[in-house]
């Protein structure tokens, strides 16, 4: 049987039952989906829920606690059986049960965090699904690539991935890269001719394969294989779902947690030895009593929640960012966004609306003004001397050399295609000229699609008078490829007419208009059919230029201002004309003067790296830039230690996006290849989304920092309170015997899992501090604990720890029992934390933020405060946790006195501007 590449186009279409005029019908799509399935490769299997649940039992802290449970059980059995002490036996049993319950709650919390982090990531991936264009029910439609079915007619253009295996039935200068299958890195030209003999994969010029990228031109292919039944499916039966990169912050925190674990293990062993030595004997009794303090210490000193909370805060941050239309592809970008110091942005579509209207044109004789904005073909065309529009070669070229269409639906005019070309189509219609009508007398032979490297687009046509090339593109580029210019109605040699022609172009550009010239030339049949693009687009006669308005997006001006206040430089890098770029940059506040410096692509070309290095700090506009220039600009900015975010929409921008610290692609107008290499996708193509994403990046980082500060402060306070007790409480005071630990193990566990974990967690969701976009970008090499975070943690942790021990000692001195004194210490610690958490949320001080700004935090604090008091009142908890009822006035003391250090330190800071605490 003949393979698809050996069949003619028509045979292939007939075999797969497709009428190319209609495309697939809805029923055919459903039938084929049932027959062949979805266009997806099977994903790697995810861990089942039970495995994820059990994973949290592998954490060191949980292992320590499980050890404690077993010891408590043993101790209980020992008390019941050997010592005949049911009271102690019951206590130990309850302790074991409560620790077990807390472990299970903790496991559920970890499980929930992991599942929601995963769900968030999955949702982000789903949003990042690729799309494709297919012809169905007589219409071109955009669908998710997984919905492509066999027999679909798939359209691809420069920058797309070929999303299925296809037999090409139309190819315009089509070239694709198939290196993933053949190892051949160069682009291969494709056509739709039949191959009559057997051919290797790499030689099947009429076939396209899933996973290839379109490097030039455009084409339409008949889908012959999808999903697993493609050549790509043959070589990779399994693909990993998007990799989960560990962010530098996660690495730092994992490392920090490990170091702290080692330190705590040392402290625990030391405490155990000291305790045993003090007890003077090695018995089950002495071991269980010393172990209790050791376990408390172990629990106190391990910031166990850090890594889990970090990953959920990052993923939730990423989801929030996506709701604001900034889709990040890996979590480490959140961090990088926070330290971005340079944003290099395209102009068209990002800073401007990408809704273009031709408002002026020069047709080689006169300049015309065009009225009427939008896509309706109504508007007056009037020359500056008062004459009305006439059919010129310029207008004919502008309409023919064009792939855009306007469709009227219920009185509305809907544009399809490239905005620049849409503007010219509308202009043609205003002058009574349509491509359809022109094609009646002109046959379209070839289309040479637009590339931003060439900055031109051409068509070859045939009519009664022979073969003709029409080219439209950037005026300066056309000038370089021209011989003559039509000026004041006469054809003049380019060198004599150039200056006057450029005057007209500059006058358009100075009004912030995008300029586009049209040229033509006659061709021989051989040239028309076979000549390369480079050779065709030369020897032109320029016949006019259009001025197209693309209004700036209104919200960008404010974004630029905000970013400048945040000490982030905004740079415009555009393919457009220098004057157009400058006029718009001035309008948006990117530059402050009307004659600001603009560096042109040609100038960059001539510069050495050293020269460019010196140029970049003082340049905010680059014009007529090609994608390769972008890479050079980024690298030089990076040599200035800048963290650079760069936008790009075309396929050739992909390498620049990879070089940038944050590569940004356009979700709507960007090509699939560019999106693939980006770190951030702007789902709405708007510049303001970059600003919002940077703000989110900064906020998430600040929240993580605050959360860590709070966690570590508490850990230090707990460890210190216990250690001070161990070292200093060597003599019996009142009713409290020597060696009584400051806090019981279960109190510490409670603090860690309830009164500390919940408010800390809420810190991760905090809103941005008011001045977050007024600060300088963070140095990316700076540690998360830099800028006095360590000193704040140490000073506050030490004071809080000392206070907890002192409260215990004071309670013993006024004659309280052991459990009462421990309860005083417990509540002092709990409320110390609950006050401190409001300070931890600010990089300045407690007084600078509205304490009710984070509702989650207020609720968490109220919950933690109330339940912590309840466990000192309810008899069951008294028995299990070793807490006791306290007189009312002591409750008041333990709630409010712990607020003092926080208020005093914050106050001193405000008055004297001290930063170390
Ligand atoms: P930016 O890089 O800011 O998005 P841009 O969209 O203007 O800017 P390009 O798309 O590279 O950059 O366009 C550069 C120039 O090429 C334009 O100024 C215009 O003169 C010309 N041009 C743009 N689109 C077309 C097109 N479809 N056909 C022919 N020439 C075009």
Coordinates of C-alpha atoms in Angstrom, one line a residue, residues 363-911:
X363 CA 0.9 57.6 -3.2
X364 CA 4.0 58.9 -5.1
X365 CA 2.2 62.0 -6.0
X366 CA 0.3 63.5 -3.1
X367 CA -0.2 63.0 0.6
X368 CA -3.7 62.0 1.7
X369 CA -5.4 62.1 5.0
X370 CA -7.8 59.3 5.9
X371 CA -10.6 59.7 8.3
X372 CA -12.5 57.0 10.4
X373 CA -10.9 54.9 13.1
X374 CA -11.6 51.1 13.5
X375 CA -12.4 48.5 11.0
X376 CA -15.5 49.8 9.2
X377 CA -14.7 50.6 5.6
X378 CA -16.1 54.1 6.0
X379 CA -14.0 57.2 6.0
X380 CA -13.0 60.0 3.7
X381 CA -9.7 60.0 1.8
X382 CA -8.7 63.5 0.9
X383 CA -5.4 64.9 -0.3
X384 CA -3.8 67.9 1.5
X385 CA -4.6 69.9 -1.6
X386 CA -8.2 68.8 -1.6
X387 CA -8.4 66.1 -4.3
X388 CA -10.0 62.7 -3.5
X389 CA -8.4 59.2 -3.6
X390 CA -7.6 57.6 -6.9
X391 CA -6.6 54.0 -7.6
X392 CA -2.9 54.1 -7.4
X393 CA -0.2 51.4 -7.7
X394 CA 0.5 52.1 -4.1
X395 CA -3.1 51.2 -3.0
X396 CA -3.1 48.2 -5.3
X397 CA 0.1 46.9 -3.8
X398 CA -1.0 47.6 -0.3
X399 CA -4.1 45.5 -0.8
X400 CA -2.6 42.7 -2.9
X401 CA 0.4 42.2 -0.7
X402 CA -1.8 41.4 2.2
X403 CA -3.3 38.3 3.9
X404 CA -5.8 40.0 6.3
X405 CA -9.5 40.0 5.9
X406 CA -12.4 41.8 7.3
X407 CA -15.7 40.0 7.9
X408 CA -19.0 41.7 8.5
X409 CA -21.2 40.1 11.1
X410 CA -24.4 41.7 12.3
X411 CA -23.2 45.1 11.2
X412 CA -19.9 44.7 13.0
X413 CA -16.6 44.5 11.2
X414 CA -14.3 41.8 12.5
X415 CA -10.7 41.7 11.6
X416 CA -8.6 38.6 10.9
X417 CA -4.9 38.6 10.4
X418 CA -1.9 40.8 11.1
X419 CA -3.0 44.3 12.4
X420 CA -0.7 46.2 10.0
X421 CA -2.2 44.3 7.1
X422 CA -5.7 44.8 8.5
X423 CA -5.1 48.6 8.5
X424 CA -4.1 48.4 4.8
X425 CA -7.1 46.2 3.9
X426 CA -9.5 48.8 5.5
X427 CA -7.6 51.6 3.7
X428 CA -8.1 49.8 0.4
X429 CA -11.9 49.3 1.2
X430 CA -12.2 53.0 2.0
X431 CA -10.8 53.6 -1.5
X432 CA -13.1 51.0 -3.1
X433 CA -10.4 48.4 -3.6
X434 CA -10.6 44.8 -2.3
X435 CA -8.2 41.9 -2.7
X436 CA -11.0 39.7 -4.0
X437 CA -11.8 42.0 -6.8
X438 CA -8.1 42.5 -7.7
X439 CA -7.5 38.8 -7.8
X440 CA -10.1 38.4 -10.6
X441 CA -7.5 39.9 -13.0
X442 CA -4.4 39.0 -11.1
X443 CA -3.4 35.4 -10.3
X444 CA -1.5 34.9 -7.0
X445 CA 1.6 32.8 -7.8
X446 CA 3.7 33.1 -4.6
X447 CA 3.5 34.6 -1.1
X448 CA 6.7 35.5 0.7
X449 CA 5.5 35.9 4.3
X450 CA 6.7 38.7 6.6
X451 CA 9.6 38.1 8.8
X452 CA 10.9 40.7 11.4
X453 CA 14.4 40.0 10.1
X454 CA 13.6 41.2 6.6
X455 CA 10.9 43.6 7.7
X456 CA 9.2 43.0 4.3
X457 CA 6.5 40.9 2.8
X458 CA 5.9 40.2 -0.9
X459 CA 3.6 38.5 -3.4
X460 CA 4.3 37.4 -6.9
X461 CA 1.3 37.8 -9.3
X462 CA 0.6 37.1 -12.9
X463 CA -1.7 39.1 -15.1
X464 CA -2.1 40.1 -18.8
X465 CA 1.0 42.2 -18.7
X466 CA 3.3 39.5 -17.2
X467 CA 4.7 38.6 -13.8
X468 CA 5.0 41.2 -11.0
X469 CA 6.4 41.4 -7.5
X470 CA 4.7 43.6 -5.0
X471 CA 6.6 44.2 -1.8
X472 CA 5.6 46.2 1.3
X473 CA 7.7 46.8 4.3
X474 CA 9.8 49.2 6.4
X475 CA 10.6 52.3 4.2
X476 CA 14.3 52.3 5.0
X477 CA 14.6 48.6 4.1
X478 CA 12.7 49.1 0.9
X479 CA 15.0 52.1 0.1
X480 CA 18.1 49.9 0.4
X481 CA 16.5 47.4 -2.0
X482 CA 15.2 50.0 -4.5
X483 CA 16.4 51.5 -7.8
X484 CA 13.7 54.1 -8.3
X485 CA 11.1 56.1 -6.3
X486 CA 7.9 57.5 -7.6
X487 CA 8.0 61.1 -6.5
X488 CA 5.6 63.9 -7.4
X489 CA 4.2 61.6 -10.1
X490 CA 7.6 60.9 -11.7
X491 CA 9.9 57.9 -11.4
X492 CA 13.3 59.1 -10.1
X493 CA 16.5 57.2 -9.3
X494 CA 16.7 56.4 -5.6
X495 CA 19.8 58.3 -4.9
X496 CA 18.2 61.5 -6.2
X497 CA 14.8 61.0 -4.6
X498 CA 15.9 59.4 -1.3
X499 CA 16.2 62.6 0.8
X500 CA 12.8 63.9 -0.2
X501 CA 11.1 60.6 0.2
X502 CA 12.6 60.2 3.7
X503 CA 11.3 63.6 4.6
X504 CA 7.8 62.4 4.0
X505 CA 8.5 59.2 6.0
X506 CA 10.0 61.1 8.9
X507 CA 7.1 63.5 9.0
X508 CA 4.7 60.6 9.4
X509 CA 6.9 59.0 12.0
X510 CA 7.2 62.2 14.0
X511 CA 3.5 62.0 14.5
X512 CA 4.0 58.6 16.1
X513 CA 2.7 56.9 12.9
X514 CA 4.1 53.5 11.9
X515 CA 5.4 53.7 8.4
X516 CA 5.1 51.2 5.6
X517 CA 6.3 51.6 2.1
X518 CA 5.1 49.7 -1.0
X519 CA 7.3 48.8 -4.0
X520 CA 7.0 46.7 -7.1
X521 CA 9.0 45.3 -10.0
X522 CA 8.5 43.2 -13.1
X523 CA 9.7 39.6 -13.2
X524 CA 10.4 37.0 -15.8
X525 CA 8.5 33.7 -15.4
X526 CA 11.6 31.9 -14.3
X527 CA 12.3 34.5 -11.6
X528 CA 8.6 34.5 -10.6
X529 CA 8.5 30.8 -10.0
X530 CA 12.0 29.9 -8.8
X531 CA 14.0 32.9 -7.6
X532 CA 15.0 33.1 -3.9
X533 CA 13.4 35.6 -1.6
X534 CA 16.6 37.7 -1.2
X535 CA 17.0 38.0 -5.0
X536 CA 13.4 38.8 -5.6
X537 CA 13.1 41.6 -3.1
X538 CA 15.6 43.9 -4.9
X539 CA 15.6 46.5 -7.7
X540 CA 12.2 47.8 -6.5
X541 CA 10.4 50.9 -7.5
X542 CA 8.9 52.5 -4.4
X543 CA 5.4 53.8 -5.1
X544 CA 4.4 55.3 -1.8
X545 CA 4.2 55.0 2.0
X546 CA 1.4 54.6 4.5
X547 CA 1.2 56.2 8.0
X548 CA -0.5 53.9 10.4
X549 CA -1.6 54.9 13.9
X550 CA -1.4 52.4 16.7
X551 CA -2.4 54.2 19.9
X552 CA -0.5 53.6 23.1
X553 CA -2.3 51.6 25.7
X554 CA -3.7 54.2 28.1
X555 CA -2.7 52.3 31.3
X556 CA 0.9 51.9 30.3
X557 CA 2.0 55.5 31.3
X558 CA 1.1 54.8 35.0
X559 CA 2.8 51.4 34.8
X560 CA 6.0 53.0 33.5
X561 CA 5.8 55.5 36.3
X562 CA 5.3 52.8 39.0
X563 CA 8.2 50.8 37.6
X564 CA 10.5 53.8 37.6
X565 CA 9.6 54.5 41.2
X566 CA 10.6 51.0 41.9
X567 CA 13.9 51.8 40.3
X568 CA 13.2 49.5 37.4
X569 CA 14.3 50.8 34.0
X570 CA 11.9 50.5 31.1
X571 CA 13.4 50.1 27.7
X572 CA 11.6 50.0 24.4
X573 CA 13.1 47.6 21.8
X574 CA 11.2 47.8 18.6
X575 CA 11.4 46.8 15.0
X576 CA 9.7 50.1 14.2
X577 CA 11.2 53.4 12.9
X578 CA 13.3 55.5 15.3
X579 CA 11.0 58.5 15.1
X580 CA 7.8 56.5 15.6
X581 CA 9.5 54.7 18.6
X582 CA 10.7 58.0 20.1
X583 CA 7.3 59.7 19.8
X584 CA 5.5 56.8 21.5
X585 CA 8.2 56.4 24.2
X586 CA 7.9 60.1 25.0
X587 CA 4.2 59.8 25.2
X588 CA 4.4 56.9 27.6
X589 CA 7.1 58.5 29.8
X590 CA 9.8 56.0 29.0
X591 CA 12.0 58.9 28.0
X592 CA 11.7 62.4 29.4
X593 CA 12.7 64.5 26.4
X594 CA 11.3 64.7 22.9
X595 CA 14.8 64.4 21.4
X596 CA 15.9 61.4 23.5
X597 CA 18.6 59.2 22.2
X598 CA 17.5 56.3 19.9
X599 CA 20.0 53.6 19.0
X600 CA 19.3 51.9 15.7
X601 CA 19.8 48.2 14.8
X602 CA 22.3 49.2 12.2
X603 CA 24.3 51.1 14.8
X604 CA 24.3 48.1 17.1
X605 CA 25.6 46.0 14.3
X606 CA 28.6 48.2 14.0
X607 CA 29.3 48.4 17.7
X608 CA 31.7 46.1 19.5
X609 CA 30.5 44.5 22.7
X610 CA 32.6 47.0 24.7
X611 CA 30.9 49.9 22.9
X612 CA 27.5 48.4 23.4
X613 CA 28.4 47.9 27.1
X614 CA 29.0 51.6 27.4
X615 CA 25.8 52.4 25.5
X616 CA 23.2 50.3 27.3
X617 CA 23.1 52.2 30.6
X618 CA 22.0 55.5 28.9
X619 CA 19.7 54.1 26.2
X620 CA 16.0 53.6 26.6
X621 CA 15.0 53.2 23.0
X622 CA 16.3 50.8 20.4
X623 CA 14.6 51.0 16.9
X624 CA 14.7 48.9 13.8
X625 CA 16.1 46.1 15.9
X626 CA 16.4 42.5 14.7
X627 CA 15.9 39.7 17.1
X628 CA 19.7 39.0 17.3
X629 CA 20.4 42.5 18.6
X630 CA 18.1 41.8 21.5
X631 CA 20.4 39.1 22.8
X632 CA 23.4 41.4 22.6
X633 CA 21.6 44.1 24.5
X634 CA 20.5 41.7 27.2
X635 CA 24.0 40.3 27.7
X636 CA 25.5 43.7 28.1
X637 CA 22.9 44.7 30.6
X638 CA 23.6 41.5 32.5
X639 CA 27.3 42.5 32.5
X640 CA 26.1 45.6 34.4
X641 CA 24.7 43.1 37.0
X642 CA 21.2 43.9 35.9
X643 CA 18.4 41.4 36.1
X644 CA 16.7 41.7 32.7
X645 CA 13.2 40.8 31.7
X646 CA 12.6 40.9 27.9
X647 CA 9.5 40.5 25.8
X648 CA 9.2 38.9 22.4
X649 CA 6.5 37.7 20.1
X650 CA 8.2 36.4 17.0
X651 CA 9.9 33.0 16.6
X652 CA 13.3 34.6 16.2
X653 CA 12.9 36.2 19.7
X654 CA 13.0 32.8 21.3
X655 CA 16.8 32.7 21.8
X656 CA 16.7 36.2 23.4
X657 CA 14.0 35.1 25.7
X658 CA 16.1 32.2 26.8
X659 CA 19.1 34.5 27.5
X660 CA 17.0 37.0 29.5
X661 CA 16.6 36.4 33.2
X662 CA 12.9 36.5 32.6
X663 CA 11.7 35.8 29.1
X664 CA 8.3 37.2 28.5
X665 CA 6.0 36.0 25.7
X666 CA 2.7 37.2 24.5
X667 CA -0.2 34.9 25.1
X668 CA -2.4 36.1 22.3
X669 CA -0.2 37.3 19.6
X670 CA 3.0 35.4 20.5
X671 CA 4.1 32.4 18.5
X672 CA 4.0 28.9 20.2
X673 CA 7.8 28.5 19.9
X674 CA 8.3 31.8 21.8
X675 CA 5.8 30.8 24.5
X676 CA 7.7 27.6 24.8
X677 CA 11.0 29.4 25.6
X678 CA 9.4 32.1 27.9
X679 CA 9.4 32.1 31.7
X680 CA 6.3 34.4 31.9
X681 CA 3.4 34.5 29.4
X682 CA 1.3 37.6 29.3
X683 CA -2.2 36.1 28.8
X684 CA -3.5 39.5 27.7
X685 CA -0.3 40.8 25.9
X686 CA -0.4 43.9 28.1
X687 CA 2.6 45.7 29.5
X688 CA 0.8 46.4 32.7
X689 CA 0.7 42.7 33.4
X690 CA 4.5 42.8 33.6
X691 CA 4.3 45.5 36.2
X692 CA 1.7 43.5 38.2
X693 CA 3.8 40.3 37.9
X694 CA 6.9 42.1 39.2
X695 CA 4.8 43.4 42.1
X696 CA 3.5 39.9 42.8
X697 CA 7.0 38.6 42.6
X698 CA 8.2 41.1 45.2
X699 CA 5.2 40.5 47.4
X700 CA 5.5 36.8 47.4
X701 CA 9.2 37.1 48.2
X702 CA 8.5 39.6 51.0
X703 CA 5.8 37.3 52.5
X704 CA 8.2 34.3 52.4
X705 CA 10.8 36.4 54.2
X706 CA 8.3 37.6 56.8
X707 CA 7.0 34.1 57.3
X708 CA 10.6 32.8 57.8
X709 CA 11.4 35.6 60.2
X710 CA 8.4 34.6 62.3
X711 CA 9.1 30.9 62.2
X712 CA 12.8 31.2 63.1
X713 CA 12.1 33.8 65.9
X714 CA 9.7 31.3 67.5
X715 CA 12.1 28.4 67.1
X716 CA 14.8 30.4 68.9
X717 CA 12.5 31.5 71.6
X718 CA 11.3 27.9 72.3
X719 CA 14.8 26.5 72.3
X720 CA 16.1 29.2 74.6
X721 CA 13.2 28.9 77.0
X722 CA 13.9 25.2 77.4
X723 CA 17.6 25.5 77.5
X724 CA 17.6 28.3 80.1
X725 CA 15.4 26.1 82.2
X726 CA 17.7 23.1 81.8
X727 CA 20.8 25.1 82.7
X728 CA 19.5 27.5 85.3
X729 CA 16.6 25.8 87.1
X730 CA 18.7 23.5 89.2
X731 CA 17.2 24.3 92.6
X732 CA 13.7 23.7 93.7
X733 CA 11.7 26.9 94.0
X734 CA 8.5 26.8 96.0
X735 CA 6.4 23.9 94.7
X736 CA 8.4 23.5 91.5
X737 CA 11.1 20.8 91.8
X738 CA 14.5 21.3 90.3
X739 CA 14.8 20.1 86.7
X740 CA 11.2 20.8 85.8
X741 CA 11.2 21.8 82.1
X742 CA 10.0 25.3 81.3
X743 CA 7.4 23.7 78.9
X744 CA 6.1 20.2 78.4
X745 CA 6.7 18.4 75.1
X746 CA 3.0 18.7 74.2
X747 CA 3.0 22.4 74.9
X748 CA 5.8 22.8 72.5
X749 CA 4.1 20.6 70.0
X750 CA 0.9 22.7 70.3
X751 CA 2.8 25.9 69.8
X752 CA 4.5 24.6 66.7
X753 CA 1.4 23.0 65.1
X754 CA -1.3 25.4 66.1
X755 CA -0.4 28.8 67.5
X756 CA 2.7 29.2 65.3
X757 CA 1.8 27.3 62.1
X758 CA -1.5 28.9 61.4
X759 CA -0.6 32.6 61.7
X760 CA 2.7 31.9 59.9
X761 CA 0.8 30.3 57.1
X762 CA -1.5 33.3 56.9
X763 CA 1.6 35.5 56.5
X764 CA 2.3 33.7 53.2
X765 CA -1.0 35.1 51.9
X766 CA -0.4 38.7 52.9
X767 CA -1.1 41.6 50.6
X768 CA 1.7 43.8 49.5
X769 CA 3.2 46.4 51.8
X770 CA 2.2 49.9 50.6
X771 CA 5.7 50.8 49.6
X772 CA 6.7 47.6 47.9
X773 CA 7.0 49.3 44.6
X774 CA 8.9 52.2 46.0
X775 CA 11.9 50.1 47.0
X776 CA 14.9 49.2 44.9
X777 CA 15.0 45.8 43.2
X778 CA 16.4 43.1 45.5
X779 CA 19.9 41.9 44.8
X780 CA 19.5 38.4 43.4
X781 CA 22.5 37.2 45.3
X782 CA 21.3 38.4 48.6
X783 CA 20.3 35.8 51.1
X784 CA 16.7 35.6 52.2
X785 CA 17.9 36.4 55.7
X786 CA 20.0 39.4 54.7
X787 CA 19.2 43.0 55.6
X788 CA 19.1 42.5 59.3
X789 CA 16.7 39.6 59.1
X790 CA 19.0 37.4 61.1
X791 CA 19.7 40.1 63.7
X792 CA 16.0 40.7 64.1
X793 CA 15.3 37.0 64.4
X794 CA 18.1 36.6 67.0
X795 CA 17.3 39.7 69.1
X796 CA 13.6 39.1 69.1
X797 CA 13.9 35.3 69.6
X798 CA 16.3 35.8 72.5
X799 CA 14.1 38.4 74.2
X800 CA 11.0 36.2 73.8
X801 CA 12.8 33.1 75.0
X802 CA 14.2 34.9 78.0
X803 CA 10.8 36.3 78.8
X804 CA 9.2 32.8 78.7
X805 CA 11.8 31.4 81.1
X806 CA 11.5 34.5 83.4
X807 CA 7.7 34.1 83.5
X808 CA 8.1 30.5 84.5
X809 CA 10.7 31.4 87.2
X810 CA 8.5 34.2 88.4
X811 CA 5.4 31.9 88.7
X812 CA 7.5 29.4 90.7
X813 CA 8.6 32.2 93.0
X814 CA 5.1 33.3 93.7
X815 CA 4.3 29.8 94.8
X816 CA 2.6 28.3 91.8
X817 CA 2.6 24.5 91.1
X818 CA 4.8 23.1 88.3
X819 CA 1.9 22.8 85.9
X820 CA 0.7 26.3 86.6
X821 CA 4.2 27.7 86.1
X822 CA 4.5 25.8 82.9
X823 CA 1.1 27.1 81.8
X824 CA 2.3 30.7 82.5
X825 CA 5.4 30.0 80.3
X826 CA 3.2 28.4 77.6
X827 CA 0.8 31.3 77.3
X828 CA 3.6 33.9 77.5
X829 CA 5.2 32.1 74.5
X830 CA 1.9 31.8 72.6
X831 CA 1.0 35.5 73.1
X832 CA 4.5 36.6 72.5
X833 CA 4.3 35.0 69.1
X834 CA 0.8 36.3 68.3
X835 CA 1.9 39.8 69.0
X836 CA 5.1 39.4 67.1
X837 CA 3.5 38.1 64.0
X838 CA 2.1 41.6 63.3
X839 CA 5.6 42.9 63.5
X840 CA 7.0 40.2 61.3
X841 CA 4.7 41.2 58.5
X842 CA 6.4 44.5 58.0
X843 CA 9.9 45.2 56.8
X844 CA 9.7 48.4 58.8
X845 CA 7.7 48.0 62.0
X846 CA 4.4 47.0 63.5
X847 CA 3.1 50.6 63.4
X848 CA 3.5 50.9 59.6
X849 CA 0.8 48.4 58.7
X850 CA -2.9 48.1 59.3
X851 CA -3.2 45.0 61.6
X852 CA -6.5 44.2 60.0
X853 CA -5.2 44.2 56.4
X854 CA -4.8 40.5 56.3
X855 CA -8.1 38.9 57.3
X856 CA -6.7 35.4 57.3
X857 CA -4.0 36.5 59.8
X858 CA -6.5 38.1 62.1
X859 CA -8.6 35.0 62.1
X860 CA -5.6 32.7 62.6
X861 CA -4.4 34.8 65.5
X862 CA -7.9 34.8 67.1
X863 CA -8.3 31.1 66.7
X864 CA -4.8 30.4 68.0
X865 CA -5.2 32.7 71.0
X866 CA -8.7 31.4 72.0
X867 CA -7.8 27.7 71.6
X868 CA -4.5 28.1 73.5
X869 CA -6.5 29.6 76.4
X870 CA -9.0 26.8 76.1
X871 CA -6.4 24.1 76.5
X872 CA -5.4 25.6 79.8
X873 CA -9.0 25.5 81.0
X874 CA -10.4 22.1 79.7
X875 CA -9.6 19.3 82.1
X876 CA -8.8 16.8 79.4
X877 CA -6.0 19.0 78.0
X878 CA -4.9 19.8 81.6
X879 CA -4.3 16.1 82.0
X880 CA -2.6 15.5 78.6
X881 CA -0.7 18.6 78.0
X882 CA 0.2 19.3 81.6
X883 CA -1.6 22.7 81.6
X884 CA -3.5 24.2 84.5
X885 CA -6.2 26.7 85.2
X886 CA -4.9 30.2 86.1
X887 CA -6.4 33.0 88.0
X888 CA -8.1 35.7 85.8
X889 CA -5.5 38.4 86.5
X890 CA -2.7 36.1 85.5
X891 CA -4.5 35.4 82.2
X892 CA -4.6 39.2 81.6
X893 CA -0.9 39.4 82.4
X894 CA 0.2 36.6 80.1
X895 CA -1.9 38.0 77.2
X896 CA -0.7 41.6 77.4
X897 CA 2.8 41.6 79.0
X898 CA 4.3 39.6 76.0
X899 CA 3.3 42.4 73.8
X900 CA 5.8 44.7 75.4
X901 CA 9.0 43.6 73.7
X902 CA 7.4 43.9 70.3
X903 CA 5.9 47.3 70.9
X904 CA 9.0 48.6 72.6
X905 CA 11.4 47.4 69.9
X906 CA 9.1 48.6 67.2
X907 CA 8.7 52.0 69.0
X908 CA 12.5 52.4 69.4
X909 CA 12.9 51.6 65.8
X910 CA 10.4 54.2 64.7
X911 CA 11.9 56.9 67.0

